[in-house]
Coordinates of C-alpha atoms in Angstrom, one line a residue:
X1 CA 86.3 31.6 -82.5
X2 CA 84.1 28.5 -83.5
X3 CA 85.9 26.6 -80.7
X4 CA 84.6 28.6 -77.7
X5 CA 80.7 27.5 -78.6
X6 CA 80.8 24.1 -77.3
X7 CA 82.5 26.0 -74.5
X8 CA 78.6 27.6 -73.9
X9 CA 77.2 24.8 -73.4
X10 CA 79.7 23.3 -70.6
X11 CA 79.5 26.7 -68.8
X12 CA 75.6 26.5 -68.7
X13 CA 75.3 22.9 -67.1
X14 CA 78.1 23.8 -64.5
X15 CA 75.9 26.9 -63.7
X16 CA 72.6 25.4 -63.6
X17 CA 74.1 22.2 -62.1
X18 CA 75.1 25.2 -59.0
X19 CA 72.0 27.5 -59.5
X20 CA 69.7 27.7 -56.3
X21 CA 66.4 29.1 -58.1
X22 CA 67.2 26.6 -61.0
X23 CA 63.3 25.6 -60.9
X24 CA 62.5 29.0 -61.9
X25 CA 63.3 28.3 -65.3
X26 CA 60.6 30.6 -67.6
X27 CA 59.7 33.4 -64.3
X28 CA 61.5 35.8 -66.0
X29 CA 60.0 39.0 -63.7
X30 CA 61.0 36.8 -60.7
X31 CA 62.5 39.3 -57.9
X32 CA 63.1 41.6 -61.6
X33 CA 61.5 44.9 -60.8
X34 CA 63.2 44.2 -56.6
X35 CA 66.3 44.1 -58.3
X36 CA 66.1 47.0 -60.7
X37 CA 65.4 49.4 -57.9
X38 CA 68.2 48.5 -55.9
X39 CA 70.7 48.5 -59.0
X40 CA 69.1 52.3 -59.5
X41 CA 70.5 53.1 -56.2
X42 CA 74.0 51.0 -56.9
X43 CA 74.8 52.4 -59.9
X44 CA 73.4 55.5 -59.1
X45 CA 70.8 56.0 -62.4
X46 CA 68.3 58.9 -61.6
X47 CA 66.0 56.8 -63.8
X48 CA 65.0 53.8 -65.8
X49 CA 62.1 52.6 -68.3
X50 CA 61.8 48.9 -68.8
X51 CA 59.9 46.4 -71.0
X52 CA 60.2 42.4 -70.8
X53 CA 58.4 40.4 -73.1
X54 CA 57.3 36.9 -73.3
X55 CA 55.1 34.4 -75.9
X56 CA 54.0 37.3 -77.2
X57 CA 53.2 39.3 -74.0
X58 CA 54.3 42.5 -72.4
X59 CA 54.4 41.1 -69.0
X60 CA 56.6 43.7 -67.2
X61 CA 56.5 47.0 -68.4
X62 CA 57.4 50.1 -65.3
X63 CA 59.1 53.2 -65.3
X64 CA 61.3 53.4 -62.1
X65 CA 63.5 56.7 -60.5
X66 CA 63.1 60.4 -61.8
X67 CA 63.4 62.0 -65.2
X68 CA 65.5 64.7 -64.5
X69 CA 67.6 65.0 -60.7
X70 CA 66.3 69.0 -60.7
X71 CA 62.7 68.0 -60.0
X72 CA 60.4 65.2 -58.7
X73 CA 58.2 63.9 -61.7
X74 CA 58.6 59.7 -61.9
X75 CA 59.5 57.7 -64.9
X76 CA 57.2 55.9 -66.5
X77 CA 56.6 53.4 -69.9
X78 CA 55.8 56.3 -72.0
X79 CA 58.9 58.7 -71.0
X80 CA 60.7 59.0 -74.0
X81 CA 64.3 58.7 -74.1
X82 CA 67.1 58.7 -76.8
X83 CA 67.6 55.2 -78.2
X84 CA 71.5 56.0 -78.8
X85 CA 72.9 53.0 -81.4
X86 CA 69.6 51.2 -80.5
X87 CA 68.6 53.1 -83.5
X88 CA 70.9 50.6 -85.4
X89 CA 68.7 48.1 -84.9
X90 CA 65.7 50.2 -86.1
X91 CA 67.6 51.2 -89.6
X92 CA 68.7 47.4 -90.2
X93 CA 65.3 46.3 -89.5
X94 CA 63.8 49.2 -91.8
X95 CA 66.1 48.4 -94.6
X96 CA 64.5 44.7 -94.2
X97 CA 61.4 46.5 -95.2
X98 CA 62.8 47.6 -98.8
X99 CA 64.7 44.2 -99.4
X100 CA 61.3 42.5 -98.6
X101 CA 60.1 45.1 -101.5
X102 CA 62.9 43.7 -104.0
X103 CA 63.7 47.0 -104.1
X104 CA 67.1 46.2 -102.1
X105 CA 69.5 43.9 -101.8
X106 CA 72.0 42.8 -98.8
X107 CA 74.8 41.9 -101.2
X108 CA 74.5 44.2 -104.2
X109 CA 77.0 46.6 -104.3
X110 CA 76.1 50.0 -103.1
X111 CA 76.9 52.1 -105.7
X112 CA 73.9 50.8 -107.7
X113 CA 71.9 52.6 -105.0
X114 CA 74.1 55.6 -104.6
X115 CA 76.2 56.3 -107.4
X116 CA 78.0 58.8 -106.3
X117 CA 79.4 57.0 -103.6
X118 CA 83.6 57.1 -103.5
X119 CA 85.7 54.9 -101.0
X120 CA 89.1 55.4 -100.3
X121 CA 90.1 52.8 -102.5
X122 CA 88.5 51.3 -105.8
X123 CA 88.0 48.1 -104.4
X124 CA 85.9 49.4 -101.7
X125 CA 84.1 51.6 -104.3
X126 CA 83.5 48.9 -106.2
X127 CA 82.7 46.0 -104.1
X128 CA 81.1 47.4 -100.8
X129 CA 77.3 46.5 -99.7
X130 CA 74.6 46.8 -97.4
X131 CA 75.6 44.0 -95.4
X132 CA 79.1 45.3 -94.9
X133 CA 78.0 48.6 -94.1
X134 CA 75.3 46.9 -91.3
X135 CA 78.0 44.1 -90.1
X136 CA 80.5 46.7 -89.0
X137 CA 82.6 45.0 -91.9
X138 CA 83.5 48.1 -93.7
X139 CA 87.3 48.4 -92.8
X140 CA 86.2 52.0 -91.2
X141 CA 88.5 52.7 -88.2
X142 CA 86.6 52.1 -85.0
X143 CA 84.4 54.7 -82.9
X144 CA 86.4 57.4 -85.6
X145 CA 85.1 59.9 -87.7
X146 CA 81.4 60.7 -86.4
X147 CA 82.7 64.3 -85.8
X148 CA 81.3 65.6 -89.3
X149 CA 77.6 65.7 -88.0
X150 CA 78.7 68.3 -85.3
X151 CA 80.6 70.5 -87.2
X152 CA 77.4 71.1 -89.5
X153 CA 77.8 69.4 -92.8
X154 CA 74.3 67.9 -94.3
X155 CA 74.3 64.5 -95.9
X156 CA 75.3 64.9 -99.1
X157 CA 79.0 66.6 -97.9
X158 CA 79.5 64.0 -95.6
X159 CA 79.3 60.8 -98.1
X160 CA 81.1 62.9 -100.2
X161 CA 84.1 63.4 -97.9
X162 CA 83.8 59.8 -97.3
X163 CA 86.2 59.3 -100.0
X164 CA 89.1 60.8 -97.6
X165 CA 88.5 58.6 -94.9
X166 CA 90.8 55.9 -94.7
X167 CA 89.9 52.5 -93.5
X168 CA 91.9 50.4 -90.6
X169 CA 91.8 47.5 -92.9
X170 CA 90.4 46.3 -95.5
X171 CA 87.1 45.3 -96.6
X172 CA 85.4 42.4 -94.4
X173 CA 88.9 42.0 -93.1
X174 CA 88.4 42.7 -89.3
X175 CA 85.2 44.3 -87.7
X176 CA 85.1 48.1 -86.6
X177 CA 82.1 49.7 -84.8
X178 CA 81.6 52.1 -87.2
X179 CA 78.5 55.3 -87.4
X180 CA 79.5 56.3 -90.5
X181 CA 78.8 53.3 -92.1
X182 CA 76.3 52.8 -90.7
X183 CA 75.4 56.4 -91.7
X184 CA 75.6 55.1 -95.3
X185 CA 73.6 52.2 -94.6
X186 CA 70.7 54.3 -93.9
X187 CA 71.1 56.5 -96.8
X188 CA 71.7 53.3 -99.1
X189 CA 68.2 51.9 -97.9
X190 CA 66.4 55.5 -98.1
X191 CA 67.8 55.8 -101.7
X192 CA 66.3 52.8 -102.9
X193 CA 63.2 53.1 -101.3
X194 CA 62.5 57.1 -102.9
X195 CA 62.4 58.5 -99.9
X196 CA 64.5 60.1 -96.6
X197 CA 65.9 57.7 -94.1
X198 CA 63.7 59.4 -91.4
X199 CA 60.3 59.0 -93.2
X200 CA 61.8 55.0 -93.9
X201 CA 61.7 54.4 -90.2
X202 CA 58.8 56.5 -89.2
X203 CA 56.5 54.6 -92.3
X204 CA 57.9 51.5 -92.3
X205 CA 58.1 50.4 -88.6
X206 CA 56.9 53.4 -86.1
X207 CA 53.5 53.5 -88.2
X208 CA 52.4 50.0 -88.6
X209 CA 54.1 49.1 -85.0
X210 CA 51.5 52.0 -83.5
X211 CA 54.7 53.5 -81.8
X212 CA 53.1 56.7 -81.8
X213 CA 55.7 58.6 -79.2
X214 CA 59.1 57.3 -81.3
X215 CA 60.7 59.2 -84.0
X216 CA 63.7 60.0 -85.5
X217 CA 65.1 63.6 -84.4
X218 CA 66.5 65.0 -81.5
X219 CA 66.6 68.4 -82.6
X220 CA 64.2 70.6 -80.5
X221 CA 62.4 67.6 -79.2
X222 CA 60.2 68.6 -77.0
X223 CA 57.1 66.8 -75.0
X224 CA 56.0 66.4 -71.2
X225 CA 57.4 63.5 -70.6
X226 CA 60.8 63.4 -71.9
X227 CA 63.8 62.1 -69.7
X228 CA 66.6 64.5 -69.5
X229 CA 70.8 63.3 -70.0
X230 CA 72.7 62.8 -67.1
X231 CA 76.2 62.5 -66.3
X232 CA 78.4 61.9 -62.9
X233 CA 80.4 65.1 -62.6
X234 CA 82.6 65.5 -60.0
X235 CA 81.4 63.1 -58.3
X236 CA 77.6 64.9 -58.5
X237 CA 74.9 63.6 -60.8
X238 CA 74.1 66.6 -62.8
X239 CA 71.9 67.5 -66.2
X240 CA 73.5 67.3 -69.4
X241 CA 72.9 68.8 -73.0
X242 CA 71.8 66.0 -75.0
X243 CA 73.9 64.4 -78.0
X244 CA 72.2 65.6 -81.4
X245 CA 73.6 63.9 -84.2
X246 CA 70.6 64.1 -86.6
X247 CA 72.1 63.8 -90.2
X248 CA 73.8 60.9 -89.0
X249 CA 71.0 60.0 -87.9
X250 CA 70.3 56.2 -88.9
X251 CA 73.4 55.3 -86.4
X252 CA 72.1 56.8 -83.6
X253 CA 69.4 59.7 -83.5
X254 CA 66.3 57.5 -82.6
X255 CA 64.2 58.1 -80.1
X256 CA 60.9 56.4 -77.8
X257 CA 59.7 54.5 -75.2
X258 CA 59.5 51.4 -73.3
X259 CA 56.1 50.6 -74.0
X260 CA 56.8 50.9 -78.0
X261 CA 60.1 49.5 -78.2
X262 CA 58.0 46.3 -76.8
X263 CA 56.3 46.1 -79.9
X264 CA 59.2 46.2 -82.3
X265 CA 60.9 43.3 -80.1
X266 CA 57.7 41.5 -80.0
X267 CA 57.6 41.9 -84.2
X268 CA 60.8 40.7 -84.0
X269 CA 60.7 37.6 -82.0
X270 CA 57.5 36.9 -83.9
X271 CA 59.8 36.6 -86.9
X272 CA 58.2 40.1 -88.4
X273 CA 54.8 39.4 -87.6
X274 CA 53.0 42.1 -84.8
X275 CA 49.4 41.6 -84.4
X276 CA 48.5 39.7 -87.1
X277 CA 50.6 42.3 -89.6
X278 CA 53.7 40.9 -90.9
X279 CA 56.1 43.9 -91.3
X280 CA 59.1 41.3 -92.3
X281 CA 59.2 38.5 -94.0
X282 CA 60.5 35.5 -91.7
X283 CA 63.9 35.0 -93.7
X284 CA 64.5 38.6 -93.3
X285 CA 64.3 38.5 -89.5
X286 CA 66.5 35.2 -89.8
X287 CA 69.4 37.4 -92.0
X288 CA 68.9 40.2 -89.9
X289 CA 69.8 37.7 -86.9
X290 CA 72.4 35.6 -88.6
X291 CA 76.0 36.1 -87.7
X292 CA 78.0 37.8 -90.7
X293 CA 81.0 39.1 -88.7
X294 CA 83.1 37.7 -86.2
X295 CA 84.6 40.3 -83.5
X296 CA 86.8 40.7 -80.9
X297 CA 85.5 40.6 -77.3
X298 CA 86.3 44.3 -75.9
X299 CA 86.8 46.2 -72.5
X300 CA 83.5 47.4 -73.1
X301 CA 81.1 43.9 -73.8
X302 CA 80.5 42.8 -70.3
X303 CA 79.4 39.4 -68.8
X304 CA 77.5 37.5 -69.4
X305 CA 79.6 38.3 -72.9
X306 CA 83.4 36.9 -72.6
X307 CA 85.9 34.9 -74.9
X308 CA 83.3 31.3 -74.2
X309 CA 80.3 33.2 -75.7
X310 CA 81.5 34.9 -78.8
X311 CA 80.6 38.4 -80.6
X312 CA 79.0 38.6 -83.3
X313 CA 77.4 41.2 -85.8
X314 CA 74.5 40.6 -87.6
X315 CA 72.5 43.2 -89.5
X316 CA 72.0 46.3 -86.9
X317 CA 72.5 44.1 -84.0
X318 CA 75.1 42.2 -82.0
X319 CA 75.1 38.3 -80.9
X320 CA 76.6 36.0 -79.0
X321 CA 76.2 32.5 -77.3
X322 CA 75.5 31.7 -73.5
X323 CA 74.1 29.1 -71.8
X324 CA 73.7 26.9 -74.9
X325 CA 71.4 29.9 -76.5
X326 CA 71.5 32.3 -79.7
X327 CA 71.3 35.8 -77.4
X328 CA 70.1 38.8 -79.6
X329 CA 71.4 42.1 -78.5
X330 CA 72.5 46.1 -79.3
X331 CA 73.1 48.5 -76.7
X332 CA 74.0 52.3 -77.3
X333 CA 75.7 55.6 -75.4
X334 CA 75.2 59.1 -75.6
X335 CA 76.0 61.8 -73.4
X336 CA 73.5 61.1 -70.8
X337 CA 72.0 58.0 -71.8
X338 CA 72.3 54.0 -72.4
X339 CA 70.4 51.6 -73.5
X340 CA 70.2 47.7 -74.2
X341 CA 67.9 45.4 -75.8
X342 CA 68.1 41.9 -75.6
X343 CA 66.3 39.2 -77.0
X344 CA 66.2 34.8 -76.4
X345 CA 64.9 33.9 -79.9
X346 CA 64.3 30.3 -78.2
X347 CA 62.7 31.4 -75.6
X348 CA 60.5 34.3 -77.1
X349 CA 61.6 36.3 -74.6
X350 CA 63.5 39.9 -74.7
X351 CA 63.9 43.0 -72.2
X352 CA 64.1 46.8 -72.9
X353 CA 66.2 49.3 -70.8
X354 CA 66.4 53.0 -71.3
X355 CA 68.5 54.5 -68.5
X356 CA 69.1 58.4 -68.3
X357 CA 72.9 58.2 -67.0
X358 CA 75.9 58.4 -69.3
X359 CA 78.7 55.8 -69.5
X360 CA 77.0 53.6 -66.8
X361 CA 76.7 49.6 -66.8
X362 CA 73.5 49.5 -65.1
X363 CA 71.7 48.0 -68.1
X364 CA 73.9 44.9 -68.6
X365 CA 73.6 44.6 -64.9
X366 CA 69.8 44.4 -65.5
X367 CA 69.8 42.7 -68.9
X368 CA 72.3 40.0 -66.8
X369 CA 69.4 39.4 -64.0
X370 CA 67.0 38.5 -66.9
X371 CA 69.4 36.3 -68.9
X372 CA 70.6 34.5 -65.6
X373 CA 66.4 34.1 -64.6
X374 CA 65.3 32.8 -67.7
X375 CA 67.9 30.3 -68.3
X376 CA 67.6 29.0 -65.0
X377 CA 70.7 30.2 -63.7
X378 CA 71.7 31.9 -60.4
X379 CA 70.4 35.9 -61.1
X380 CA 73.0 37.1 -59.4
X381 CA 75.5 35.4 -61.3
X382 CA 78.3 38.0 -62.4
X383 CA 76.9 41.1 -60.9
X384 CA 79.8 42.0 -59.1
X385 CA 82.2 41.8 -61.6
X386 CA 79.8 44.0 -64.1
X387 CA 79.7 46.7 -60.7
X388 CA 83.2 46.8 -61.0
X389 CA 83.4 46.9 -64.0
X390 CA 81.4 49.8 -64.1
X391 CA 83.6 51.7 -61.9
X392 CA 86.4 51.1 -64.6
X393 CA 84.3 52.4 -67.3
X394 CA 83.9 55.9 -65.5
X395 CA 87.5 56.5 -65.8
X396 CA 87.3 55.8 -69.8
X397 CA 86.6 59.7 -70.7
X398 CA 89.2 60.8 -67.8
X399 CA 91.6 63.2 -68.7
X400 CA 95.6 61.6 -68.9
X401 CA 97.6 62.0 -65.9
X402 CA 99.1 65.1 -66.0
X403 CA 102.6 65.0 -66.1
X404 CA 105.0 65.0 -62.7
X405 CA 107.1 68.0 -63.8
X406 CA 104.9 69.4 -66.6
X407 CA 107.5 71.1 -69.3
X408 CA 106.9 74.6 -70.7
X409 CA 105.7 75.5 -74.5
X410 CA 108.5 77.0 -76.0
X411 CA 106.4 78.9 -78.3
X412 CA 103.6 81.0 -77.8
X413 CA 99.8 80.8 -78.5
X414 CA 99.9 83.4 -80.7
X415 CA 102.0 81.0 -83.2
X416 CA 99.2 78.7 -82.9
X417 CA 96.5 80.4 -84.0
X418 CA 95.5 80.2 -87.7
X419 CA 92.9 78.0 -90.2
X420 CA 94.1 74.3 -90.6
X421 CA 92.4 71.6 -92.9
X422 CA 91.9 68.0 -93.2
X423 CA 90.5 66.4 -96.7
X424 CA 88.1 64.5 -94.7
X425 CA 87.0 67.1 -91.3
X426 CA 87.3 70.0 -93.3
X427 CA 88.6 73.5 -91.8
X428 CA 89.1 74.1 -88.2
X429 CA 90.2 77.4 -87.2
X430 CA 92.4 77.8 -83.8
X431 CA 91.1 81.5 -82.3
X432 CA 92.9 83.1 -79.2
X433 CA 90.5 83.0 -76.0
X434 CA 92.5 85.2 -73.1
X435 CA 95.6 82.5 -71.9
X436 CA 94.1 79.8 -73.6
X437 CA 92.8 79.1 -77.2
X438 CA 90.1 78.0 -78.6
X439 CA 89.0 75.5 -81.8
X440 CA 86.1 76.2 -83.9
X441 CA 85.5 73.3 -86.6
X442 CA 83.2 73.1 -89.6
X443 CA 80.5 75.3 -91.3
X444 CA 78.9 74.9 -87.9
X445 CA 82.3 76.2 -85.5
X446 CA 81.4 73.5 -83.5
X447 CA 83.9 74.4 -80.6
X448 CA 86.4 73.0 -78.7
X449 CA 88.9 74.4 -76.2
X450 CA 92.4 73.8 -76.5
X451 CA 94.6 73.8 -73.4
X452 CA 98.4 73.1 -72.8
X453 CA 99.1 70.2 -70.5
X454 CA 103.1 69.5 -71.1
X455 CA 106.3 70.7 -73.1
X456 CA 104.7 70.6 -77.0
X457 CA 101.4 69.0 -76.1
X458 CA 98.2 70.4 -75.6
X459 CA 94.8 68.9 -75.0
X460 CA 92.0 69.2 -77.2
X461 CA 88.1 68.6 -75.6
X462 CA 85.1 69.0 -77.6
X463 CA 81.6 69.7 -75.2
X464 CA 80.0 66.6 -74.5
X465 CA 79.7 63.8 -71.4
X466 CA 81.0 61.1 -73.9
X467 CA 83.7 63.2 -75.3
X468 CA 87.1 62.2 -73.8
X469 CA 90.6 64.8 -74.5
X470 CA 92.6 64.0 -77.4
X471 CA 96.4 65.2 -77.0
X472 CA 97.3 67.7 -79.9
X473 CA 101.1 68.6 -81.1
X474 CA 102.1 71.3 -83.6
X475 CA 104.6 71.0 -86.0
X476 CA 106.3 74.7 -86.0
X477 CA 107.9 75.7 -89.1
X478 CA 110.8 77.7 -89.3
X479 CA 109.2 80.9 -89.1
X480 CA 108.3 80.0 -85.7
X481 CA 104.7 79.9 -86.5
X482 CA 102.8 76.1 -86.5
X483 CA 102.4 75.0 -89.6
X484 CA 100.0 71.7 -88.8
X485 CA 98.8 69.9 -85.8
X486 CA 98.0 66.2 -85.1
X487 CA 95.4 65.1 -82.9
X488 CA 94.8 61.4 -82.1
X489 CA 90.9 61.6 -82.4
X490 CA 91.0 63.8 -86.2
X491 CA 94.3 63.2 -87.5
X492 CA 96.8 65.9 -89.4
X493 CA 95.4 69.7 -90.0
X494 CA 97.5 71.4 -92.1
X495 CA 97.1 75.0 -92.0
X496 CA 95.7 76.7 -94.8
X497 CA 95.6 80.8 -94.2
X498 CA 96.5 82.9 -91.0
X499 CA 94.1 84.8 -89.2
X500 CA 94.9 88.4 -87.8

């Protein structure tokens, strides 16, 4: 990967040497706010809240569209919207706060912060740390295993069942996105610090960063000026139920505002420091920025990111080379919401987006205007690969293609029904529901429906706009009855006890 960088550097004086507004240079809000209200309409985003900063200023900060499509009131820079995995970048910044207190440390085993703590393996047990569990260098299968926080366990059960959960590979071998670890992460740093994750992040950054309308809980938020969740449905933009995934909350459960997220970029690109208060110590800014996993470029990073620029994890936020600079960045998705940040270190500059639209590439289109501005390259640069791009990404939670000539279950549904159990989900129980059946999961029954779609296959959806149908089989024993089932999102049930 090392190869590609001096790669950056070609590709930035080929652009500039083509750039018409190349005198531009620094006029970062230059035809900015123009261009986010006609990407509102393009990628069809009821609304947006967005911050850019510079030398220490806010010098854009506007709401722009609607909060919700079922009534008229505007988006502005106090609308508060989930942060999705944003709220990474919140728990590796907080758990700066307790290594600045010696009271943590990056590289020190976790174990000696929560001893009851169990891997799948000893060596991972043993040997696993903060920095692996913030670097998305845990091993953890990728975008796997967040399911635990919907079917109602609390905390404690869920690093317990950790132990069951198998990593892809092994430790530091290859990077995984992972919300579990970083789950872990946030209960490593509350742990040492004596107190809960949530009251980490609200005391040690939304109190001394004034961000008075952020917090940490999605649960029965309520205010009167909170942005709904959208999502394109059949072809309609229509109001969604938000994603609440508040024990897990450290990977993505935050929540705020375009006017306070500017302050916690501005701490940050003022290497810890906001108004005159340093939060973070300057070297722990610098190791919260510095590279400690290489990763694969996926179908998801778009430009300006590609194989010249590199990706990179640092500690609760991504990186990656262009135009011969060090770009900062995270983004996140929930059902009905994404988000960016995106900061130039060099430059002192960064932008906030909060967008109320699920699954849509309207931020990287925006964040890609202010990157291409600032560096003095042509704005519009790349902005009709990332629309077309974000016509591909719709089709990522589409159902498969149903079959030509789909075959017939040879069973019935009847056989079907029963309790099943994984070591790691726990219990799911399959329940009859007229000609279809339905899947209830955890302490909480979190449901899902279950539908057959060919011969022994049947599809299994959880509610949500990000959640996508995973094809389940049953294994039918020889009493004609299923005996397990196999899902490619959860892995083998085996069933434990009929029901009558």
């Amino acid at each position: 990967m090392n190869l590609v960088r001096p790669l950056a550097s070609i590709h930035f004086l080929i652009l500039a040497s083509l750039s018409t507004p190349a005198a531009r240079g620094d006029d970062v809000t230059a035809d900015l706010d123009a261009f986010i209200t006609r990407a509102l309409k393009d990628y069809q985003v009821p609304g947006t809240a967005v911050a850019v900063v510079q030398h220490s200023k806010v010098i854009l900060l506007k709401g722009y569209g609607v909060r919700d499509v079922t009534n008229p009131n505007a988006v502005d820079e106090d609308t508060i919207f989930q942060l999705a995995s944003v709220t990474k970048t919140l728990t590796g910044a907080a758990a700066g706060t307790v290594v600045d207190e010696g009271k943590l440390d990056w590289d020190k085993p976790i174990f000696n912060y929560l001893p009851e703590f169990v891997g799948d393996d000893p060596y991972m047990t043993r040997f696993l740390t903060e920095r692996d569990l913030l670097a998305q260098r845990t091993g953890w299968p990728a975008y796997n295993g967040d399911e635990l926080d919907s079917f109602g366990y609390d905390r404690a059960e869920i690093l317990r069942r950790l132990q069951f959960f198998k990593p892809r590979y092994s430790l530091r071998e290859v990077a995984q996105y992972s919300n579990p670890g970083f789950f872990v992460a946030g209960e490593v740093a509350a742990r040492a610090s004596k107190q809960s994750w949530n009251d980490l992040v609200g005391k040690g950054l939304f109190g001394p960063l004034e961000m008075k309308r952020s917090g940490t809980v999605v649960k029965g938020l309520k205010d009167n000026n909170l942005s709904a969740a959208h999502a394109l449905i059949d072809g309609k933009i229509k109001v969604v139920e938000p994603s609440i995934l508040d024990t897990t909350g450290a990977a993505s459960s935050g929540t705020s505002t375009a006017s306070d997220m500017s302050k916690f970029v501005l701490m940050l690109l003022n290497k810890g420091t906001y108004r005159d208060k340093q939060l973070l110590k300057r070297e722990t800014v610098a190791e919260i920025f510095k590279r400690s996993m290489v990763s694969a470029i996926e179908f998801s990073d778009l430009p300006p990111i590609s194989e010249t620029t590199g990706f990179y994890y640092g500690l609760g936020i991504d990186s990656y080379d262009y135009a011969g600079h060090h770009i900062i960045e995270k983004g996140g998705a929930l059902a009905g919401v994404r988000t960016v940040i995106t900061l130039v270190p060099d430059k002192n500059a960064g932008i906030v987006i909060l967008a109320n639209l699920n699954l849509t590439a309207f931020p990287e289109a925006v964040r890609a205007y202010f990157l291409n501005q600032l560096l003095g390259i042509d704005p519009e640069t790349d902005q009709k690969e990332i629309l077309a791009r974000n016509t591909q990404l719709k089709q990522l939670l589409a159902p498969p293609a149903p079959p030509t000539n789909p075959g017939k279950f040879n069973g019935t549904l009847q056989s079907l029904v029963g309790i099943y159990e994984n070591d790691y989900y726990g219990r799911c129980e399959i329940l009859p529901d007229g000609d279809a059946l339905e899947v209830q999961c955890g302490p909480a029954k979190h449901p899902a429906t279950l539908r057959h779609w060919s011969n022994g296959a049947f599809l299994m959806l959880f509610p949500g706009a990000t959640q996508a149908p995973s094809v389940t089989t049953f294994a039918i024993g020889g009493d004609g009855k299923a005996n397990s089932f196999a899902t490619e999102a959860l892995g083998i049930f085996t069933r434990v006890k009929e029901t009558k």
